XYZ file of C-alpha atoms in Angstrom:
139
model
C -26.376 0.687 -5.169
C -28.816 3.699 -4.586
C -28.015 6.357 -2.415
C -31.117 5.544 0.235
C -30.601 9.037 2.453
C -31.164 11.941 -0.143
C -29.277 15.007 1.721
C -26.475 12.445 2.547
C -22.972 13.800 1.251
C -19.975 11.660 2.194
C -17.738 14.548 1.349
C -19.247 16.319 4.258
C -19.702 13.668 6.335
C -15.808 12.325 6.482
C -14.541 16.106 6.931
C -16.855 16.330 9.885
C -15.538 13.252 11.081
C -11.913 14.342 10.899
C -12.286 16.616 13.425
C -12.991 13.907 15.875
C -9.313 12.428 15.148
C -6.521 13.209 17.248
C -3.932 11.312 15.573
C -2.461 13.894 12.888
C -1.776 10.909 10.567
C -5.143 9.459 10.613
C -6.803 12.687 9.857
C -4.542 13.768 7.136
C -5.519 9.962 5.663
C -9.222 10.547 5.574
C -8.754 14.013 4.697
C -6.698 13.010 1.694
C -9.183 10.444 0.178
C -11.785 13.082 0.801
C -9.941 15.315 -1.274
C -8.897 13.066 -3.903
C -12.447 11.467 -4.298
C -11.849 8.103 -2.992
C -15.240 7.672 -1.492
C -17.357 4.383 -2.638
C -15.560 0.902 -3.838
C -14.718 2.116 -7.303
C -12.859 4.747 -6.452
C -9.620 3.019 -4.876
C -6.064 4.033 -3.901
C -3.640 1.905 -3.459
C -1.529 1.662 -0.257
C 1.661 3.072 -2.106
C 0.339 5.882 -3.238
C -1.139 7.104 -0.471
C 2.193 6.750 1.373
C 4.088 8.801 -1.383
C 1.057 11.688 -1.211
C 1.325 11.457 2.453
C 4.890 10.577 3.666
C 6.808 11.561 0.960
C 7.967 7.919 -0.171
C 6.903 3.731 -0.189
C 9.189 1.458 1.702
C 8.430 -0.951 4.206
C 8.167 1.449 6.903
C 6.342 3.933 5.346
C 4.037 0.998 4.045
C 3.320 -0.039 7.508
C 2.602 3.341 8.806
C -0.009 3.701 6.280
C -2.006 0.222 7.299
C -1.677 1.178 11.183
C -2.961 4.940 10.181
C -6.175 3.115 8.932
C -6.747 0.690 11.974
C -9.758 2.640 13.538
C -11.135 4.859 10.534
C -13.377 4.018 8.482
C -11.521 3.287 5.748
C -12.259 -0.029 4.146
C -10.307 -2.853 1.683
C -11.580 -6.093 -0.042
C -9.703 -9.207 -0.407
C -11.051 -8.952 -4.136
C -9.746 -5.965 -5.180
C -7.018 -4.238 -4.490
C -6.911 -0.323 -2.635
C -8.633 1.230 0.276
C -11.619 3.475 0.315
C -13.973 5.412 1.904
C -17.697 3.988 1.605
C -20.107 5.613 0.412
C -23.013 3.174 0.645
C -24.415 0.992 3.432
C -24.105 -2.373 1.265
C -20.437 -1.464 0.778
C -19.628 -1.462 4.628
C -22.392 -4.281 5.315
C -20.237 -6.882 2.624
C -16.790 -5.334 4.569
C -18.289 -6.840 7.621
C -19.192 -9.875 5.857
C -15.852 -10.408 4.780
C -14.190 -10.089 7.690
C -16.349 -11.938 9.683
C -16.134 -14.917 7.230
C -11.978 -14.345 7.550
C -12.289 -14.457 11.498
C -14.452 -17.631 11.256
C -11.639 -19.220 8.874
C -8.784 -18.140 11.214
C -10.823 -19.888 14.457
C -11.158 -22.719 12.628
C -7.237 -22.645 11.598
C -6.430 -22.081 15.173
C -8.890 -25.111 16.332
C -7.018 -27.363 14.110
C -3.706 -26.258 15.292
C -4.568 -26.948 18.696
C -5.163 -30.739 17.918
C -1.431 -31.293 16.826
C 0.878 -32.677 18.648
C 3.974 -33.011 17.319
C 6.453 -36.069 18.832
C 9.771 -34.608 19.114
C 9.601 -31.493 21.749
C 12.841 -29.474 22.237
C 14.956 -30.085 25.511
C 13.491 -27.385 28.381
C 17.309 -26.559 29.304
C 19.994 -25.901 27.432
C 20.363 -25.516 23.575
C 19.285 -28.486 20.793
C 22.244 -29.851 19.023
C 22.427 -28.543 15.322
C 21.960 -30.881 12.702
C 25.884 -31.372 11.576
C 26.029 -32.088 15.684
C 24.364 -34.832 15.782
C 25.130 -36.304 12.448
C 28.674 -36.425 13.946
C 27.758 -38.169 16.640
C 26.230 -41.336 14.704
């Protein structure tokens, strides 16, 4: 990976782009993995430590907060290796949107197939199914 735009600095570029963020949450995200050098595919950070630098802790909620803070940034993540980054080349964010769009193709094709079963009990439309112990009482 070369580096194709010689007065390029992603440093520069991301803190620009903060300022464009209104969510406080978001910004303090990029801003943080500007700081802390997490620009470019090698340079990772997992999901619990950025919710430890940035929320003071990692649990389930904080977790989630974290993955919603990234929706809509530029902050990328590979199936093949775990942590989020910033990219810092072209071919890093051209092989995101590969991925993705070879995950969205899997999913349609999931859904597809789901569509074509048809199951042959189908629960009453009024009033509740019997639980199992119910009915085995009634044989």
């Amino acid at each position: 990976m070369t580096n194709t735009a010689t007065n390029f600095d992603p440093r520069t570029f991301y803190i620009t782009l903060c300022w464009e963020i209104t969510d406080d949450l978001r910004q303090k995200l990029i801003r943080f993995m500007v700081d802390k050098g997490y620009i470019g595919k090698e340079h990772r950070v997992s999901r619990q430590e950025l919710a430890i630098q940035l929320l003071g802790k990692h649990n389930p909620l904080t977790d989630r907060k974290i993955r919603k803070a990234k929706e809509g940034t530029p902050i990328l993540s590979t199936s093949g290796k775990s942590g989020y980054y910033l990219p810092e080349f072209q071919d890093e964010i051209d092989d995101y949107i590969k991925e993705n769009n070879n995950r969205i193709a899997s999913l349609q094709r999931n859904i597809s197939q789901a569509k074509k079963i048809t199951l042959p009990y189908q629960p009453p439309t009024t009033g509740q199914q019997p639980l199992l112990w119910e009915r085995s009482a009634r044989l």
